[in-house]
């Protein structure tokens, strides 16, 4: 498995710890974030990771900024990306099972490293359940590509 990881200047330490944690599990990690505390605009790493996920260069992505909000918003602008920001493992697991998320995001100012590891673990071990969930994923894609949703007009 190969993941991409990205971060901004407030999440360097957490990014490095999560990267090491993933590598210790045998996961290949492409680090496209910053490694200094100089101001680094989160859309840059959000976009880089999203692009790699959307292209199929990697199997998924991990994004970390102060809250996880800005960086996940940026990633979600790339077609095909379903990035979820969360602060606890339950949402991380359900985001895979029901929403087929391909990027998980969290905030270094919001959660501690142990919770971050639990989030990553739950997200990686969960599998998309498809079935009844696929129709909603297809609706999200319809909004994304057409800026409209036929089901909402009925
Ligand atoms: C940086 O100050 C901060 O705005 C950023 O890390 C993130 O929290 C944005 O959503």
Short mmCIF file of N, CA and C and ligand atoms in Angstrom, two decimals:
data_model
loop_
_atom_site.label_atom_id
_atom_site.label_comp_id
_atom_site.label_asym_id
_atom_site.label_seq_id
_atom_site.Cartn_x
_atom_site.Cartn_y
_atom_site.Cartn_z
N UNK A 1 0.84 -1.20 0.00
CA UNK A 1 0.00 0.00 0.00
C UNK A 1 0.87 1.25 0.00
N UNK A 2 0.41 2.26 -0.72
CA UNK A 2 1.15 3.52 -0.76
C UNK A 2 0.19 4.67 -0.45
N UNK A 3 0.58 5.52 0.47
CA UNK A 3 -0.23 6.68 0.83
C UNK A 3 0.58 7.95 0.56
N UNK A 4 -0.14 9.06 0.35
CA UNK A 4 0.50 10.37 0.32
C UNK A 4 0.12 11.10 1.60
N UNK A 5 1.04 11.89 2.12
CA UNK A 5 0.75 12.65 3.33
C UNK A 5 1.14 14.11 3.09
N UNK A 6 0.33 15.02 3.61
CA UNK A 6 0.62 16.44 3.44
C UNK A 6 0.20 17.21 4.67
N UNK A 7 0.80 18.36 4.84
CA UNK A 7 0.57 19.15 6.06
C UNK A 7 0.94 20.61 5.80
N UNK A 8 0.60 21.45 6.76
CA UNK A 8 1.09 22.83 6.70
C UNK A 8 2.07 23.05 7.85
N UNK A 9 2.42 24.32 8.07
CA UNK A 9 3.50 24.63 9.02
C UNK A 9 3.15 24.35 10.49
N UNK A 10 1.87 24.23 10.80
CA UNK A 10 1.52 23.97 12.21
C UNK A 10 1.41 22.47 12.51
N UNK A 11 1.67 21.65 11.52
CA UNK A 11 1.45 20.21 11.70
C UNK A 11 2.68 19.38 11.32
N UNK A 12 3.85 19.99 11.37
CA UNK A 12 5.07 19.28 10.95
C UNK A 12 5.36 18.09 11.88
N UNK A 13 5.32 18.34 13.19
CA UNK A 13 5.66 17.26 14.13
C UNK A 13 4.67 16.10 14.02
N UNK A 14 3.38 16.43 13.97
CA UNK A 14 2.38 15.35 13.88
C UNK A 14 2.51 14.61 12.55
N UNK A 15 2.76 15.34 11.47
CA UNK A 15 2.96 14.69 10.18
C UNK A 15 4.10 13.68 10.24
N UNK A 16 5.24 14.12 10.86
CA UNK A 16 6.38 13.22 10.92
C UNK A 16 6.10 11.98 11.77
N UNK A 17 5.38 12.18 12.86
CA UNK A 17 5.06 11.03 13.72
C UNK A 17 4.12 10.06 13.02
N UNK A 18 3.13 10.59 12.31
CA UNK A 18 2.18 9.73 11.60
C UNK A 18 2.88 9.04 10.43
N UNK A 19 3.74 9.75 9.78
CA UNK A 19 4.50 9.15 8.67
C UNK A 19 5.33 7.96 9.17
N UNK A 20 6.04 8.17 10.27
CA UNK A 20 6.84 7.08 10.86
C UNK A 20 5.95 5.92 11.29
N UNK A 21 4.81 6.25 11.85
CA UNK A 21 3.86 5.23 12.31
C UNK A 21 3.38 4.38 11.14
N UNK A 22 3.08 5.01 10.04
CA UNK A 22 2.61 4.29 8.85
C UNK A 22 3.74 3.45 8.26
N UNK A 23 4.92 4.03 8.19
CA UNK A 23 6.05 3.29 7.61
C UNK A 23 6.40 2.06 8.44
N UNK A 24 6.23 2.18 9.76
CA UNK A 24 6.50 1.03 10.64
C UNK A 24 5.52 -0.11 10.37
N UNK A 25 4.39 0.21 9.75
CA UNK A 25 3.41 -0.82 9.39
C UNK A 25 3.69 -1.38 7.99
N UNK A 26 4.75 -0.91 7.35
CA UNK A 26 5.10 -1.39 6.02
C UNK A 26 4.42 -0.61 4.90
N UNK A 27 3.80 0.50 5.25
CA UNK A 27 3.14 1.33 4.24
C UNK A 27 4.15 2.31 3.66
N UNK A 28 4.16 2.43 2.33
CA UNK A 28 5.02 3.40 1.67
C UNK A 28 4.34 4.76 1.77
N UNK A 29 5.09 5.79 2.15
CA UNK A 29 4.48 7.10 2.34
C UNK A 29 5.21 8.14 1.51
N UNK A 30 4.46 8.83 0.63
CA UNK A 30 5.01 9.94 -0.14
C UNK A 30 4.68 11.22 0.61
N UNK A 31 5.71 11.88 1.09
CA UNK A 31 5.53 13.10 1.89
C UNK A 31 5.61 14.33 0.98
N UNK A 32 4.47 14.99 0.79
CA UNK A 32 4.46 16.16 -0.10
C UNK A 32 4.12 17.44 0.68
N UNK A 33 4.27 17.36 2.00
CA UNK A 33 4.02 18.52 2.84
C UNK A 33 5.29 19.29 3.13
N UNK A 34 5.19 20.22 4.07
CA UNK A 34 6.36 21.01 4.44
C UNK A 34 7.05 20.38 5.64
N UNK A 35 8.35 20.69 5.76
CA UNK A 35 9.09 20.19 6.93
C UNK A 35 9.69 21.31 7.75
N UNK A 36 9.20 22.53 7.53
CA UNK A 36 9.67 23.64 8.35
C UNK A 36 8.46 24.36 8.95
N UNK A 37 8.73 25.20 9.92
CA UNK A 37 7.64 25.94 10.57
C UNK A 37 7.41 27.30 9.91
N UNK A 38 8.08 27.52 8.79
CA UNK A 38 7.79 28.74 8.00
C UNK A 38 6.40 28.63 7.41
N UNK A 39 5.68 29.75 7.34
CA UNK A 39 4.29 29.72 6.87
C UNK A 39 4.18 28.96 5.53
N UNK A 40 3.27 28.03 5.50
CA UNK A 40 3.08 27.20 4.31
C UNK A 40 1.58 27.05 4.10
N UNK A 41 1.08 27.53 3.00
CA UNK A 41 -0.37 27.57 2.78
C UNK A 41 -0.93 26.17 2.53
N UNK A 42 -1.89 25.79 3.39
CA UNK A 42 -2.39 24.40 3.36
C UNK A 42 -3.00 23.96 2.01
N UNK A 43 -3.55 24.86 1.17
CA UNK A 43 -4.07 24.35 -0.11
C UNK A 43 -3.00 23.68 -0.97
N UNK A 44 -1.74 24.08 -0.78
CA UNK A 44 -0.67 23.51 -1.61
C UNK A 44 -0.53 22.01 -1.33
N UNK A 45 -0.41 21.64 -0.06
CA UNK A 45 -0.26 20.21 0.23
C UNK A 45 -1.58 19.48 0.09
N UNK A 46 -2.69 20.18 0.37
CA UNK A 46 -4.00 19.56 0.16
C UNK A 46 -4.19 19.17 -1.29
N UNK A 47 -3.81 20.09 -2.17
CA UNK A 47 -3.92 19.82 -3.61
C UNK A 47 -2.97 18.71 -4.05
N UNK A 48 -1.73 18.76 -3.59
CA UNK A 48 -0.73 17.75 -4.01
C UNK A 48 -1.20 16.33 -3.66
N UNK A 49 -1.66 16.18 -2.43
CA UNK A 49 -2.11 14.85 -2.00
C UNK A 49 -3.36 14.44 -2.79
N UNK A 50 -4.29 15.37 -2.94
CA UNK A 50 -5.53 15.07 -3.67
C UNK A 50 -5.24 14.65 -5.10
N UNK A 51 -4.33 15.35 -5.73
CA UNK A 51 -3.96 15.05 -7.12
C UNK A 51 -3.42 13.62 -7.23
N UNK A 52 -2.56 13.25 -6.31
CA UNK A 52 -1.95 11.91 -6.34
C UNK A 52 -3.00 10.83 -6.10
N UNK A 53 -3.96 11.13 -5.22
CA UNK A 53 -5.03 10.15 -4.96
C UNK A 53 -5.93 10.05 -6.19
N UNK A 54 -6.31 11.19 -6.74
CA UNK A 54 -7.21 11.19 -7.90
C UNK A 54 -6.56 10.52 -9.11
N UNK A 55 -5.25 10.68 -9.26
CA UNK A 55 -4.52 10.08 -10.39
C UNK A 55 -4.28 8.59 -10.20
N UNK A 56 -4.44 8.10 -8.98
CA UNK A 56 -4.14 6.70 -8.70
C UNK A 56 -2.67 6.44 -8.44
N UNK A 57 -1.90 7.52 -8.25
CA UNK A 57 -0.48 7.37 -7.92
C UNK A 57 -0.31 6.72 -6.55
N UNK A 58 -1.28 6.99 -5.66
CA UNK A 58 -1.28 6.40 -4.31
C UNK A 58 -2.67 5.84 -4.03
N UNK A 59 -2.75 5.04 -2.97
CA UNK A 59 -4.02 4.39 -2.63
C UNK A 59 -4.91 5.26 -1.75
N UNK A 60 -4.34 6.27 -1.14
CA UNK A 60 -5.12 7.15 -0.28
C UNK A 60 -4.24 8.24 0.28
N UNK A 61 -4.85 9.15 1.04
CA UNK A 61 -4.08 10.28 1.55
C UNK A 61 -4.41 10.63 2.98
N UNK A 62 -3.42 11.24 3.64
CA UNK A 62 -3.58 11.75 5.01
C UNK A 62 -3.18 13.22 4.98
N UNK A 63 -4.07 14.08 5.50
CA UNK A 63 -3.81 15.51 5.50
C UNK A 63 -3.93 16.07 6.91
N UNK A 64 -2.99 16.91 7.29
CA UNK A 64 -2.99 17.48 8.64
C UNK A 64 -2.67 18.97 8.56
N UNK A 65 -3.56 19.79 9.09
CA UNK A 65 -3.24 21.21 9.31
C UNK A 65 -3.65 21.51 10.75
N UNK A 66 -3.91 22.76 11.07
CA UNK A 66 -4.25 23.09 12.46
C UNK A 66 -5.54 22.42 12.91
N UNK A 67 -6.56 22.52 12.07
CA UNK A 67 -7.86 21.91 12.39
C UNK A 67 -8.20 20.74 11.47
N UNK A 68 -7.53 20.64 10.34
CA UNK A 68 -7.88 19.66 9.31
C UNK A 68 -8.94 20.20 8.36
N UNK A 69 -9.49 21.37 8.69
CA UNK A 69 -10.61 21.90 7.89
C UNK A 69 -10.12 22.46 6.56
N UNK A 70 -9.21 23.43 6.62
CA UNK A 70 -8.78 24.08 5.37
C UNK A 70 -8.17 23.10 4.39
N UNK A 71 -7.35 22.22 4.88
CA UNK A 71 -6.62 21.30 4.00
C UNK A 71 -7.58 20.28 3.37
N UNK A 72 -8.63 19.89 4.11
CA UNK A 72 -9.62 18.95 3.54
C UNK A 72 -10.53 19.68 2.56
N UNK A 73 -10.84 20.94 2.84
CA UNK A 73 -11.65 21.71 1.89
C UNK A 73 -10.93 21.82 0.55
N UNK A 74 -9.63 22.12 0.62
CA UNK A 74 -8.83 22.24 -0.61
C UNK A 74 -8.83 20.91 -1.36
N UNK A 75 -8.59 19.82 -0.66
CA UNK A 75 -8.53 18.50 -1.31
C UNK A 75 -9.86 18.15 -1.96
N UNK A 76 -10.95 18.50 -1.31
CA UNK A 76 -12.27 18.14 -1.84
C UNK A 76 -12.64 18.88 -3.12
N UNK A 77 -11.86 19.88 -3.48
CA UNK A 77 -12.11 20.59 -4.75
C UNK A 77 -11.60 19.82 -5.96
N UNK A 78 -10.78 18.81 -5.71
CA UNK A 78 -10.26 17.99 -6.82
C UNK A 78 -11.29 16.90 -7.13
N UNK A 79 -11.63 16.76 -8.39
CA UNK A 79 -12.64 15.77 -8.79
C UNK A 79 -12.25 14.37 -8.34
N UNK A 80 -13.20 13.69 -7.77
CA UNK A 80 -12.99 12.31 -7.34
C UNK A 80 -12.51 12.17 -5.91
N UNK A 81 -12.27 13.31 -5.27
CA UNK A 81 -11.78 13.26 -3.89
C UNK A 81 -12.94 13.32 -2.90
N UNK A 82 -12.88 12.42 -1.93
CA UNK A 82 -13.81 12.44 -0.80
C UNK A 82 -12.94 12.47 0.46
N UNK A 83 -12.67 13.68 0.93
CA UNK A 83 -11.82 13.86 2.10
C UNK A 83 -12.68 14.18 3.31
N UNK A 84 -12.38 13.53 4.41
CA UNK A 84 -13.16 13.70 5.64
C UNK A 84 -12.25 14.22 6.74
N UNK A 85 -12.65 15.32 7.36
CA UNK A 85 -11.92 15.77 8.54
C UNK A 85 -12.62 15.20 9.76
N UNK A 86 -11.86 14.62 10.67
CA UNK A 86 -12.49 14.07 11.87
C UNK A 86 -11.55 14.13 13.06
N UNK A 87 -12.16 14.03 14.25
CA UNK A 87 -11.40 14.16 15.49
C UNK A 87 -11.51 12.93 16.37
N UNK A 88 -12.17 11.90 15.85
CA UNK A 88 -12.27 10.65 16.62
C UNK A 88 -12.37 9.46 15.65
N UNK A 89 -12.03 8.28 16.12
CA UNK A 89 -11.92 7.12 15.23
C UNK A 89 -13.24 6.62 14.65
N UNK A 90 -14.35 6.82 15.35
CA UNK A 90 -15.63 6.30 14.85
C UNK A 90 -15.98 6.92 13.49
N UNK A 91 -15.86 8.23 13.41
CA UNK A 91 -16.16 8.91 12.14
C UNK A 91 -15.19 8.47 11.05
N UNK A 92 -13.94 8.26 11.43
CA UNK A 92 -12.95 7.81 10.44
C UNK A 92 -13.38 6.48 9.85
N UNK A 93 -13.80 5.54 10.70
CA UNK A 93 -14.21 4.21 10.21
C UNK A 93 -15.46 4.31 9.33
N UNK A 94 -16.47 5.04 9.83
CA UNK A 94 -17.72 5.15 9.05
C UNK A 94 -17.50 5.91 7.74
N UNK A 95 -16.55 6.82 7.75
CA UNK A 95 -16.29 7.58 6.52
C UNK A 95 -15.77 6.66 5.41
N UNK A 96 -15.10 5.59 5.79
CA UNK A 96 -14.67 4.59 4.80
C UNK A 96 -15.83 3.69 4.43
N UNK A 97 -16.50 3.17 5.46
CA UNK A 97 -17.54 2.16 5.23
C UNK A 97 -18.72 2.72 4.44
N UNK A 98 -19.13 3.94 4.73
CA UNK A 98 -20.34 4.50 4.12
C UNK A 98 -20.04 5.51 3.01
N UNK A 99 -18.98 6.28 3.18
CA UNK A 99 -18.73 7.39 2.25
C UNK A 99 -17.55 7.13 1.31
N UNK A 100 -16.91 5.99 1.49
CA UNK A 100 -15.77 5.62 0.64
C UNK A 100 -14.73 6.75 0.55
N UNK A 101 -14.40 7.32 1.69
CA UNK A 101 -13.42 8.41 1.68
C UNK A 101 -12.07 7.91 1.19
N UNK A 102 -11.40 8.75 0.43
CA UNK A 102 -10.07 8.38 -0.04
C UNK A 102 -8.97 9.26 0.57
N UNK A 103 -9.39 10.20 1.41
CA UNK A 103 -8.43 10.99 2.19
C UNK A 103 -9.00 11.19 3.59
N UNK A 104 -8.14 11.05 4.58
CA UNK A 104 -8.54 11.35 5.95
C UNK A 104 -7.74 12.57 6.42
N UNK A 105 -8.42 13.46 7.13
CA UNK A 105 -7.75 14.69 7.59
C UNK A 105 -8.04 14.90 9.07
N UNK A 106 -7.11 15.54 9.75
CA UNK A 106 -7.33 15.90 11.15
C UNK A 106 -6.44 17.09 11.52
N UNK A 107 -6.67 17.61 12.72
CA UNK A 107 -6.01 18.85 13.11
C UNK A 107 -5.01 18.66 14.24
N UNK A 108 -3.80 19.14 14.02
CA UNK A 108 -2.76 19.02 15.04
C UNK A 108 -3.04 19.90 16.25
N UNK A 109 -3.92 20.91 16.07
CA UNK A 109 -4.28 21.77 17.20
C UNK A 109 -5.52 21.25 17.92
N UNK A 110 -6.09 20.19 17.38
CA UNK A 110 -7.36 19.70 17.90
C UNK A 110 -7.22 18.38 18.66
N UNK A 111 -6.43 17.48 18.10
CA UNK A 111 -6.28 16.15 18.72
C UNK A 111 -4.82 15.87 19.03
N UNK A 112 -4.60 14.89 19.89
CA UNK A 112 -3.24 14.47 20.22
C UNK A 112 -2.79 13.34 19.31
N UNK A 113 -1.53 12.99 19.43
CA UNK A 113 -0.93 12.01 18.51
C UNK A 113 -1.56 10.62 18.67
N UNK A 114 -1.93 10.24 19.88
CA UNK A 114 -2.50 8.89 20.05
C UNK A 114 -3.87 8.80 19.38
N UNK A 115 -4.66 9.85 19.50
CA UNK A 115 -5.96 9.85 18.80
C UNK A 115 -5.74 9.86 17.29
N UNK A 116 -4.75 10.60 16.85
CA UNK A 116 -4.44 10.63 15.41
C UNK A 116 -4.08 9.23 14.91
N UNK A 117 -3.31 8.49 15.69
CA UNK A 117 -2.95 7.12 15.29
C UNK A 117 -4.18 6.22 15.25
N UNK A 118 -5.05 6.38 16.23
CA UNK A 118 -6.29 5.57 16.24
C UNK A 118 -7.16 5.89 15.03
N UNK A 119 -7.25 7.15 14.69
CA UNK A 119 -8.02 7.57 13.51
C UNK A 119 -7.47 6.90 12.25
N UNK A 120 -6.17 6.98 12.10
CA UNK A 120 -5.52 6.39 10.93
C UNK A 120 -5.74 4.88 10.90
N UNK A 121 -5.62 4.23 12.04
CA UNK A 121 -5.82 2.77 12.11
C UNK A 121 -7.23 2.39 11.71
N UNK A 122 -8.22 3.08 12.25
CA UNK A 122 -9.62 2.75 11.94
C UNK A 122 -9.90 2.99 10.46
N UNK A 123 -9.39 4.08 9.96
CA UNK A 123 -9.62 4.44 8.56
C UNK A 123 -8.99 3.41 7.62
N UNK A 124 -7.77 2.96 7.96
CA UNK A 124 -7.08 2.01 7.08
C UNK A 124 -7.69 0.62 7.13
N UNK A 125 -8.22 0.24 8.27
CA UNK A 125 -8.72 -1.14 8.39
C UNK A 125 -10.17 -1.27 7.92
N UNK A 126 -10.88 -0.17 7.81
CA UNK A 126 -12.29 -0.24 7.38
C UNK A 126 -12.38 -0.40 5.87
N UNK A 127 -13.45 -1.05 5.45
CA UNK A 127 -13.66 -1.24 4.00
C UNK A 127 -14.99 -0.64 3.58
N UNK A 128 -15.00 -0.10 2.40
CA UNK A 128 -16.22 0.47 1.83
C UNK A 128 -17.27 -0.64 1.67
N UNK A 129 -18.49 -0.37 2.14
CA UNK A 129 -19.54 -1.40 2.09
C UNK A 129 -20.36 -1.37 0.81
N UNK A 130 -20.23 -0.33 0.03
CA UNK A 130 -20.96 -0.20 -1.24
C UNK A 130 -22.47 -0.40 -1.02
N UNK A 131 -23.13 -1.20 -1.84
CA UNK A 131 -24.57 -1.45 -1.66
C UNK A 131 -25.37 -0.17 -1.65
N UNK A 132 -26.17 0.03 -0.59
CA UNK A 132 -27.06 1.19 -0.52
C UNK A 132 -26.31 2.51 -0.50
N UNK A 133 -25.03 2.46 -0.16
CA UNK A 133 -24.25 3.70 -0.06
C UNK A 133 -23.83 4.22 -1.43
N UNK A 134 -23.77 3.33 -2.41
CA UNK A 134 -23.22 3.74 -3.70
C UNK A 134 -24.08 4.80 -4.38
N UNK A 135 -25.40 4.71 -4.20
CA UNK A 135 -26.28 5.68 -4.86
C UNK A 135 -25.96 7.11 -4.37
N UNK A 136 -25.60 7.21 -3.08
CA UNK A 136 -25.28 8.55 -2.53
C UNK A 136 -23.92 9.04 -3.02
N UNK A 137 -22.99 8.10 -3.14
CA UNK A 137 -21.67 8.47 -3.68
C UNK A 137 -21.83 8.95 -5.13
N UNK A 138 -22.70 8.23 -5.86
CA UNK A 138 -22.95 8.63 -7.25
C UNK A 138 -23.60 10.02 -7.31
N UNK A 139 -24.47 10.32 -6.35
CA UNK A 139 -25.09 11.65 -6.30
C UNK A 139 -24.05 12.74 -6.04
N UNK A 140 -23.12 12.45 -5.15
CA UNK A 140 -22.06 13.42 -4.86
C UNK A 140 -21.26 13.69 -6.14
N UNK A 141 -20.96 12.60 -6.86
CA UNK A 141 -20.21 12.75 -8.12
C UNK A 141 -21.01 13.55 -9.15
N UNK A 142 -22.33 13.35 -9.14
CA UNK A 142 -23.17 14.10 -10.09
C UNK A 142 -23.12 15.60 -9.78
N UNK A 143 -23.18 15.93 -8.52
CA UNK A 143 -23.07 17.35 -8.12
C UNK A 143 -21.72 17.90 -8.56
N UNK A 144 -20.69 17.09 -8.33
CA UNK A 144 -19.31 17.52 -8.64
C UNK A 144 -19.12 17.80 -10.13
N UNK A 145 -19.62 16.92 -10.95
CA UNK A 145 -19.36 17.08 -12.39
C UNK A 145 -20.34 18.04 -13.05
N UNK A 146 -21.60 18.06 -12.60
CA UNK A 146 -22.59 18.86 -13.30
C UNK A 146 -23.08 20.08 -12.55
N UNK A 147 -22.66 20.24 -11.28
CA UNK A 147 -23.17 21.32 -10.42
C UNK A 147 -24.70 21.28 -10.39
N UNK A 148 -25.24 20.08 -10.45
CA UNK A 148 -26.68 19.89 -10.34
C UNK A 148 -26.92 18.47 -9.86
N UNK A 149 -28.15 18.24 -9.38
CA UNK A 149 -28.51 16.90 -8.88
C UNK A 149 -29.96 16.64 -9.27
N UNK A 150 -30.12 15.69 -10.20
CA UNK A 150 -31.47 15.45 -10.72
C UNK A 150 -32.46 15.05 -9.62
N UNK A 151 -31.99 14.28 -8.63
CA UNK A 151 -32.88 13.82 -7.57
C UNK A 151 -33.42 14.97 -6.73
N UNK A 152 -32.73 16.09 -6.71
CA UNK A 152 -33.15 17.23 -5.90
C UNK A 152 -34.18 18.09 -6.61
N UNK A 153 -34.37 17.82 -7.89
CA UNK A 153 -35.31 18.63 -8.67
C UNK A 153 -36.69 18.00 -8.75
N UNK A 154 -36.83 16.78 -8.20
CA UNK A 154 -38.11 16.07 -8.30
C UNK A 154 -39.07 16.60 -7.25
C1 LIG B 1 -2.91 27.95 10.06
O1 LIG B 1 -2.79 29.02 10.94
C2 LIG B 1 -4.31 27.37 10.15
O2 LIG B 1 -5.25 28.27 9.65
C3 LIG B 1 -4.38 26.05 9.39
O3 LIG B 1 -3.44 25.18 9.91
C4 LIG B 1 -5.69 25.31 9.44
O4 LIG B 1 -6.14 25.16 10.73
C5 LIG B 1 -6.74 25.79 8.54
O5 LIG B 1 -7.82 25.18 8.39
#
